[in-house]
Coordinates of C-alpha atoms and ligand atoms in Angstrom, one line a residue:
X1 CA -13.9 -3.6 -15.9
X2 CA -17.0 -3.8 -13.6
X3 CA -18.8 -0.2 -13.1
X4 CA -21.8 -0.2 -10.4
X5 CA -23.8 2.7 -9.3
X6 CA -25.4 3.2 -5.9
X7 CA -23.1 0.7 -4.7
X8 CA -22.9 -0.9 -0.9
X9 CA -19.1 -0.8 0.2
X10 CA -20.4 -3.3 3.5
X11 CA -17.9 -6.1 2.3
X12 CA -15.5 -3.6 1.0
X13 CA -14.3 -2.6 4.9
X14 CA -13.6 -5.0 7.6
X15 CA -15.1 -2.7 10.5
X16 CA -18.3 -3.9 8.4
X17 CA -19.9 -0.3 8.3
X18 CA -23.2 -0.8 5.2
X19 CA -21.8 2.7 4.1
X20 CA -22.8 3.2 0.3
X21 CA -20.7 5.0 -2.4
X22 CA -22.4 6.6 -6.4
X23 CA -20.0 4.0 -8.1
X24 CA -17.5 1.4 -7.4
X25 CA -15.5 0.6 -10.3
X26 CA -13.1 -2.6 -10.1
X27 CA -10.2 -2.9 -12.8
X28 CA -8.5 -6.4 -13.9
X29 CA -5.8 -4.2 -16.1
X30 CA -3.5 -1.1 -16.2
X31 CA -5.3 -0.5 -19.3
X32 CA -8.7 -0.7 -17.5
X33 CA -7.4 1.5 -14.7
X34 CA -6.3 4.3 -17.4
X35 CA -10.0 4.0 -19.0
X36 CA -11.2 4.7 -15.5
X37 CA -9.2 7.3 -14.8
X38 CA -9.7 9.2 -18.1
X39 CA -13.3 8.3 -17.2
X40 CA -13.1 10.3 -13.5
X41 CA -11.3 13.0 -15.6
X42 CA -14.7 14.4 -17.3
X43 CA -16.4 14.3 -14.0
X44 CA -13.8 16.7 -11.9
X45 CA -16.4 18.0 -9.5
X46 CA -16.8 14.6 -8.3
X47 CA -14.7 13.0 -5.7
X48 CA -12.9 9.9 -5.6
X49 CA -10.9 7.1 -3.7
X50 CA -9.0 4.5 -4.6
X51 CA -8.9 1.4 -1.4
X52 CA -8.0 -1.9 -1.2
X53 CA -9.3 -4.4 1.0
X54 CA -10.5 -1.9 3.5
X55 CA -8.9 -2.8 6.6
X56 CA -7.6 0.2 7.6
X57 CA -10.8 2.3 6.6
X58 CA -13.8 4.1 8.4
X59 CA -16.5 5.4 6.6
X60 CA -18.3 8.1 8.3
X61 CA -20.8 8.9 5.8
X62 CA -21.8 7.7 2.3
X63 CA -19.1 8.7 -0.7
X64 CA -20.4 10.5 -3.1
X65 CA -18.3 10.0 -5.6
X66 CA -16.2 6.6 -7.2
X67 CA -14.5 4.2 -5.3
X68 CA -12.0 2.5 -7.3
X69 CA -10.3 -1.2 -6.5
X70 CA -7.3 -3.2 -8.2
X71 CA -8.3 -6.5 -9.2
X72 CA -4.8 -6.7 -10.8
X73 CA -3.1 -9.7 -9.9
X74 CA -0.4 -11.7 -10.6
X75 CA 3.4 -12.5 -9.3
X76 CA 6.2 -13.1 -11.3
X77 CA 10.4 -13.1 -10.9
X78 CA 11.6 -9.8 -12.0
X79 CA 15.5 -10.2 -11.2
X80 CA 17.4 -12.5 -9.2
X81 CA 20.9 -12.9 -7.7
X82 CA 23.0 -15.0 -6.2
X83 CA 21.3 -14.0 -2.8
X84 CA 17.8 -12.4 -3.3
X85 CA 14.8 -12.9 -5.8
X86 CA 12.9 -9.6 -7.3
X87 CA 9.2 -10.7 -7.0
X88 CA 6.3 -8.3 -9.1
X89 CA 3.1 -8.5 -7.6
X90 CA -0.1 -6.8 -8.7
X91 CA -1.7 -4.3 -6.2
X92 CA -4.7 -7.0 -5.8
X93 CA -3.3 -9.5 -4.8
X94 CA -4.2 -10.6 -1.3
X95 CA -1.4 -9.4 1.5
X96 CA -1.4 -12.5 3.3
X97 CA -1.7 -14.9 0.4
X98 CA 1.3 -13.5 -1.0
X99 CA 3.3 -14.3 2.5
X100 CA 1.6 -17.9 2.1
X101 CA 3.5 -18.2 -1.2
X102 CA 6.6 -16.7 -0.1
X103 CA 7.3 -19.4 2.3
X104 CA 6.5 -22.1 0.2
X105 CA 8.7 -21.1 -2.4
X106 CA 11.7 -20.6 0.1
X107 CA 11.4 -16.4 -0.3
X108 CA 12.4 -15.4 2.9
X109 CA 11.8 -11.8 4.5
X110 CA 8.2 -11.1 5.7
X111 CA 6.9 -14.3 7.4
X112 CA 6.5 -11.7 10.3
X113 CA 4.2 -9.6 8.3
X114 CA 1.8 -13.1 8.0
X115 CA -1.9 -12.6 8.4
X116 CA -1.8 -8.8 8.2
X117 CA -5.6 -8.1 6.6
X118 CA -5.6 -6.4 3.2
X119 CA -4.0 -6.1 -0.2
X120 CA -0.3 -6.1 -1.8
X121 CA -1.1 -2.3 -3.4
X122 CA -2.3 -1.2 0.1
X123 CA 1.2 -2.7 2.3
X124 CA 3.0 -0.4 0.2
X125 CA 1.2 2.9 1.0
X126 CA 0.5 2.2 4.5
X127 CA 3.8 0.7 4.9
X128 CA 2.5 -2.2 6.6
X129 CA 4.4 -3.7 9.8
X130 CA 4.2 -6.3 12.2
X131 CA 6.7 -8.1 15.1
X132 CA 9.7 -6.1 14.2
X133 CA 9.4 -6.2 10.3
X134 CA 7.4 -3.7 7.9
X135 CA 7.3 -3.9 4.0
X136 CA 9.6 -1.1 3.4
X137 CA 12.4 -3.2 4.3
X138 CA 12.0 -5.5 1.1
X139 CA 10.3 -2.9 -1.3
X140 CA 12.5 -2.3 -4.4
X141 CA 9.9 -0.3 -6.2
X142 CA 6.8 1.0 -6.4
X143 CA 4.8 0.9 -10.1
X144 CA 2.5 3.6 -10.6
X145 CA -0.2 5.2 -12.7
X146 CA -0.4 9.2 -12.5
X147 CA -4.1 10.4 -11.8
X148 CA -3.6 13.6 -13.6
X149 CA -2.0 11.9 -16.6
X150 CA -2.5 8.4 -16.6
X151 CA 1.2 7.4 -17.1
X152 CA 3.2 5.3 -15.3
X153 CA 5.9 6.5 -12.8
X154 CA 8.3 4.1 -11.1
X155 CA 8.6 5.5 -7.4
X156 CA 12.4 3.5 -6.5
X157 CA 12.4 2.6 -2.5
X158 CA 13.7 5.9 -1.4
X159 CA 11.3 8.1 -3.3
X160 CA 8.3 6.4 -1.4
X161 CA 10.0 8.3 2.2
X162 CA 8.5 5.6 4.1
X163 CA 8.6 6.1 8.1
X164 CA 6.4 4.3 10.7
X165 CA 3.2 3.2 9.0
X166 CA 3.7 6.2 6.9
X167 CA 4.8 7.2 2.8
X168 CA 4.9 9.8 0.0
X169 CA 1.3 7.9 -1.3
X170 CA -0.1 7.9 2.4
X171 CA 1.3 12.0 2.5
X172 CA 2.2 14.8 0.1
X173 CA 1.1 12.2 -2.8
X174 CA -2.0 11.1 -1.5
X175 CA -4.8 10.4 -4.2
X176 CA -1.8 11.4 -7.1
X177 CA -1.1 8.1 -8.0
X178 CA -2.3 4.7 -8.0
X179 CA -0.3 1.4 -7.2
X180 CA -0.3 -1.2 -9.9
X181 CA 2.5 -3.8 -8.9
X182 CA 5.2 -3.8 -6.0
X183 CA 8.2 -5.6 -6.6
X184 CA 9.8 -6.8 -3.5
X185 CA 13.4 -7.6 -2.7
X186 CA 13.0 -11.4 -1.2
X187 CA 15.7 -13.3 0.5
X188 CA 17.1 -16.9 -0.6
X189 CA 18.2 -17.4 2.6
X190 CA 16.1 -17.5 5.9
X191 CA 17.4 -15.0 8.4
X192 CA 14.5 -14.9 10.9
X193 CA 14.1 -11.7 13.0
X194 CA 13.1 -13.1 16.7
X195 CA 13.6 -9.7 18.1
X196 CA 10.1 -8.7 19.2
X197 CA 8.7 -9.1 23.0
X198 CA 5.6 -11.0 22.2
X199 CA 7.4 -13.4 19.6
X200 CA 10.6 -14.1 22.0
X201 CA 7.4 -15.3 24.8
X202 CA 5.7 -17.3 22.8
X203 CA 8.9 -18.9 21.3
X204 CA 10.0 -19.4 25.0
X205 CA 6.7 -21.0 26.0
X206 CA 6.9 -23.6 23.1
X207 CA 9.9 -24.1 24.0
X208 CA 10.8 -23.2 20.4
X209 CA 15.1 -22.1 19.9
X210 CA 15.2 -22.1 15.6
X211 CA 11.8 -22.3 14.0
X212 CA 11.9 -22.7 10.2
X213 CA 9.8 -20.2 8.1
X214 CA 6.7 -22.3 8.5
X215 CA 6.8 -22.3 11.9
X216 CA 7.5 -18.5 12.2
X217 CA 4.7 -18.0 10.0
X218 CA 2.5 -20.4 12.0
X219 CA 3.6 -18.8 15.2
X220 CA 2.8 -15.2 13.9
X221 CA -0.6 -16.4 13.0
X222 CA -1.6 -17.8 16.3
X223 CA -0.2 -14.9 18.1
X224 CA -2.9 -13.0 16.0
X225 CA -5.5 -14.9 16.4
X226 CA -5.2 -15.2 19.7
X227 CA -5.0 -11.3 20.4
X228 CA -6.9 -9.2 17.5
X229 CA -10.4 -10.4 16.6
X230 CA -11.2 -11.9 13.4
X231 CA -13.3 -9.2 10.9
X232 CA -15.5 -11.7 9.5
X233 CA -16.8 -12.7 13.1
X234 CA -16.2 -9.2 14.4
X235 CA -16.1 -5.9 12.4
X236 CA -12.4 -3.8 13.1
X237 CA -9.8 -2.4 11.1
X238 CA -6.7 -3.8 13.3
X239 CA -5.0 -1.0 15.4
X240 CA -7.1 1.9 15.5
X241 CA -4.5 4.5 16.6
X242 CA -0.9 5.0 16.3
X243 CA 1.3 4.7 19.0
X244 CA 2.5 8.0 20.1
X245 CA 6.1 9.2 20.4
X246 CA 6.6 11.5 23.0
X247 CA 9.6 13.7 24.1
X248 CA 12.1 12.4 26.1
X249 CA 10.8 14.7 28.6
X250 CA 7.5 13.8 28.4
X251 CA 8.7 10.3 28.7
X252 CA 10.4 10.9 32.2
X253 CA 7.7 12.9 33.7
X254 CA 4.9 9.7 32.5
X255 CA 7.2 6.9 33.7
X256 CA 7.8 8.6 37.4
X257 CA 4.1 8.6 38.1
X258 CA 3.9 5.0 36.1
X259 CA 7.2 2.7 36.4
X260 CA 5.8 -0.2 34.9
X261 CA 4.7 2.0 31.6
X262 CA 5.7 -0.1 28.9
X263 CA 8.0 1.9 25.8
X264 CA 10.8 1.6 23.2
X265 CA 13.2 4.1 22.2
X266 CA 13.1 5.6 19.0
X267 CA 15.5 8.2 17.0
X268 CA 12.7 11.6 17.9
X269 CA 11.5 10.3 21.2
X270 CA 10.2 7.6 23.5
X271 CA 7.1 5.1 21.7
X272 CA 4.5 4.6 24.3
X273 CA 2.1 1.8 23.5
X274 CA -1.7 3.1 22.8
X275 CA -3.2 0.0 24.0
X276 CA -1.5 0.0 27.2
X277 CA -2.9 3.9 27.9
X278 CA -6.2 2.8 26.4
X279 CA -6.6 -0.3 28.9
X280 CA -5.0 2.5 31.9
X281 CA -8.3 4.8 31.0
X282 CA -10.3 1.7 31.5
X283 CA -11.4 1.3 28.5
X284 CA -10.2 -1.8 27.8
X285 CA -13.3 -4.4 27.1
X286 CA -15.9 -1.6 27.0
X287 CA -18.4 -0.8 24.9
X288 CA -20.3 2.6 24.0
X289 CA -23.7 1.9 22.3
X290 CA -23.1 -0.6 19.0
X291 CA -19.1 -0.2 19.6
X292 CA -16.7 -1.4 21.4
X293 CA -12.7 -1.8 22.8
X294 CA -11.4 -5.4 22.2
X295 CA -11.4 -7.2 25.6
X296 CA -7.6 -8.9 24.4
X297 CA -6.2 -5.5 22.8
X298 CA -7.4 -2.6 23.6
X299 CA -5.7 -0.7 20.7
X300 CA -8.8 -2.6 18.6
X301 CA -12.3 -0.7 18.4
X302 CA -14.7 -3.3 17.2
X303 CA -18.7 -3.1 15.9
X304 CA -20.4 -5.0 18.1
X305 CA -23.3 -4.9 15.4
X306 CA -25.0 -2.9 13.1
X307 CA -22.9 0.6 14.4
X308 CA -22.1 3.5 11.7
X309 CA -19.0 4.9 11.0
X310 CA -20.3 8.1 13.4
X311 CA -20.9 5.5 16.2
X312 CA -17.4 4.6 15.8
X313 CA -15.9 8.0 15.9
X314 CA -18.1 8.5 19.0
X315 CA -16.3 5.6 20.4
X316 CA -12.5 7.4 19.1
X317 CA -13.5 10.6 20.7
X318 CA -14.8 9.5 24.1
X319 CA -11.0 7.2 24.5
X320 CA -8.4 10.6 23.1
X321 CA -10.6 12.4 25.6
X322 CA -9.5 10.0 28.6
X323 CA -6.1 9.4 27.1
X324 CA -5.3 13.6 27.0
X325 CA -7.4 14.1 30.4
X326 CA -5.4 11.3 32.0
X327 CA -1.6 11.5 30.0
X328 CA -1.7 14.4 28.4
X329 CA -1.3 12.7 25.3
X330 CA -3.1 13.3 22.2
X331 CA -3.9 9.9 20.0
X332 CA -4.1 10.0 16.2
X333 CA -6.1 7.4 14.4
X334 CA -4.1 5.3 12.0
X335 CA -7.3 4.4 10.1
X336 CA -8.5 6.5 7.6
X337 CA -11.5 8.5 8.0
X338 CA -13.6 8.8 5.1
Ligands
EPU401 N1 -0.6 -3.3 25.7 C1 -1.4 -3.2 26.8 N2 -2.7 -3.4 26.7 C2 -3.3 -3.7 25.5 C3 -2.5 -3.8 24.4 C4 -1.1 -3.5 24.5 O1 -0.9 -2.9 27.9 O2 -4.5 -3.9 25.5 C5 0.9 -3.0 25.8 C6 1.6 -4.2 26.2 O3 2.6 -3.8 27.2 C7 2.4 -4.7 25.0 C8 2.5 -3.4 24.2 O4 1.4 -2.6 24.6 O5 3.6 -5.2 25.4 C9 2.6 -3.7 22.8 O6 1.5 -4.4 22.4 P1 1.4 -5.3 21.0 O7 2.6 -6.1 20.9 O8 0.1 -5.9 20.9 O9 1.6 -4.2 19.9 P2 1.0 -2.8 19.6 O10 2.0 -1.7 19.7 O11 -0.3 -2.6 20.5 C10 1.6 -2.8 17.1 C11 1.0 -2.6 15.8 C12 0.2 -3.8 15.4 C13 1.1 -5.0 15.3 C14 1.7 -5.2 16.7 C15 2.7 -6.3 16.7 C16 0.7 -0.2 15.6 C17 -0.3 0.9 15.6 N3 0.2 -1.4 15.8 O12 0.6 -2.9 18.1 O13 -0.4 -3.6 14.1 O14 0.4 -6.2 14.9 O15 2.4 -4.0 17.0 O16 3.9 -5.9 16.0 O17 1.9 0.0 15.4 C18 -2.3 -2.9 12.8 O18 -1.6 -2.0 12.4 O19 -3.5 -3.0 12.5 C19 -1.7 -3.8 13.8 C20 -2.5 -4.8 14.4

């Protein structure tokens, strides 16, 4: 276990933010992470916060109390039949590295999910999703320490109520338990999902009819690349809002004054696409002091260099402002503030 005090968390978020925190305790075990625990237990009048990668983080000020980070790793088989493969992963394993292995190993399910910033432990409480996929799909279960006990629960898919970028960890069970492995639910058979608008244009453009998992993969990555900037080169934290659903009435009275709005039905409403109301408002390509909207996606906030978490924020405010003054539409950040 590695314990530092007075720590700077700048290359533990990928908006880049030199925010500093009292400690920052990284665990290799789920013994370690039930020492720490017991250790956060005698010091109840101090906050805490468990992350991951930080790529779906903001901090606003410094954190006064302990960060805490998985350096568990590890994947192994945990079950296998005729048609699927149980994979266990530690919560600290790298997201994206996992995919890389997946495909390699003929695993099929979330080569759509490729290049998504952050760690395994992190997908599952964010319910990460890209292109038509997210992880709940092939999440058999969830392993868990309890904060106020230290013992393990095993959360099975449907206790983890996962909706759109949402789950019982990210909700009502927030900072009640910490992920130590995922075990996913991988396919032996390769049964792409093409379905998505900006896959189907670039597959039509390449002239592409079945890629194999590789080239899926490949053709996810470059369709990232090319759109969201890169957070070593450019501080972000990928989508910086949700997109809203809005009521079918809502939905008619938008697209009379705007036709070409793009949206997708959903099961409580219409989906509008916050970068498309974002770049309406102007906003796309703009900066505000050290921040800034992503000239290729304007659903990206980006530090231009050196901003705060506050400058960021500033940034958030000044956009809902248009968005509400403009659509009547009130955005919700999907990053956390902290
Ligand atoms: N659009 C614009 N202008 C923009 C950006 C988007 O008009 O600047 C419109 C376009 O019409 C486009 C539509 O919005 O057709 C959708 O855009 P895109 O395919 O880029 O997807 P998104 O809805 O903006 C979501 C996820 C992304 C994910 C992509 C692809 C959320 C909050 N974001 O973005 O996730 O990669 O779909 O599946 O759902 C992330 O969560 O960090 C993230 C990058």
């Amino acid at each position: 276990m590695k314990v530092y005090e007075n720590y700077s968390l700048l290359h533990h978020n990928t908006f880049g933010i030199d925010a500093r925190c009292r400690r920052f305790i990284e665990y290799e075990t789920v013994d370690e992470l039930r020492q720490a625990l017991a250790g956060l237990r005698e010091r109840p009048d101090e906050p805490f916060l468990h992350i991951g990668a930080g790529s779906n983080l903001l901090f606003t000020a410094d954190f006064p109390g302990t960060i805490l980070h998985s350096a568990i790793r590890g994947r192994g088989e945990a079950g296998a039949d005729a048609d699927t493969v149980l994979l266990r992963v530690g919560a600290g394993e790298v997201w994206d590295d996992l995919v890389a292995h997946c495909v390699d190993h003929r695993l099929y399910g979330i080569e759509n999910l490729s290049l998504i910033p952050g760690e395994v432990g992190a997908a599952a409480v964010q319910n990460i999703g890209a292109y038509g996929e997210e992880v709940e799909k092939f999440i058999d279960r969830v392993e868990t320490i309890e904060v106020a006990t230290g013992e393990e629960r095993v959360f099975a898919h449907d206790e983890c109520r996962y909706g759109y970028r949402s789950s019982f960890f990210k909700g009502e069970g927030r900072g009640r338990y910490v992920v130590t492995h995922v075990v996913l639910r991988l396919s032996r058979r390769f049964a792409p999902e093409l379905s998505y608008g900006a896959l189907q244009k670039e597959m039509d453009r390449l002239g592409m009819h079945e890629p194999t998992a590789a080239e899926l993969r490949r053709l996810v990555v470059d369709i990232r690349r090319a759109k969201l900037p890169d957070p070593s080169e450019r501080g972000n934290a990928g989508s910086f809002f949700v997109n809203p659903v809005v009521s079918e009435e809502k939905y008619r009275e938008l697209s009379a004054r705007h036709p070409d709005m793009p949206h997708y039905a959903m099961s409580g409403g219409v989906k509008i696409p916050a970068g498309w109301l974002i770049e309406q408002c102007g906003w796309k390509g703009r900066s505000l002091g050290p921040t800034g909207v992503h000239d290729r996606q304007a659903l990206v906030l980006v530090n231009l260099g050196g901003a705060t978490g506050r400058d960021v924020v500033a940034l958030s405010d000044a956009i809902r402002a248009d968005v509400r003054k403009s659509f009547g539409i009130d955005l919700h950040p999907e990053v956390n503030f902290i």
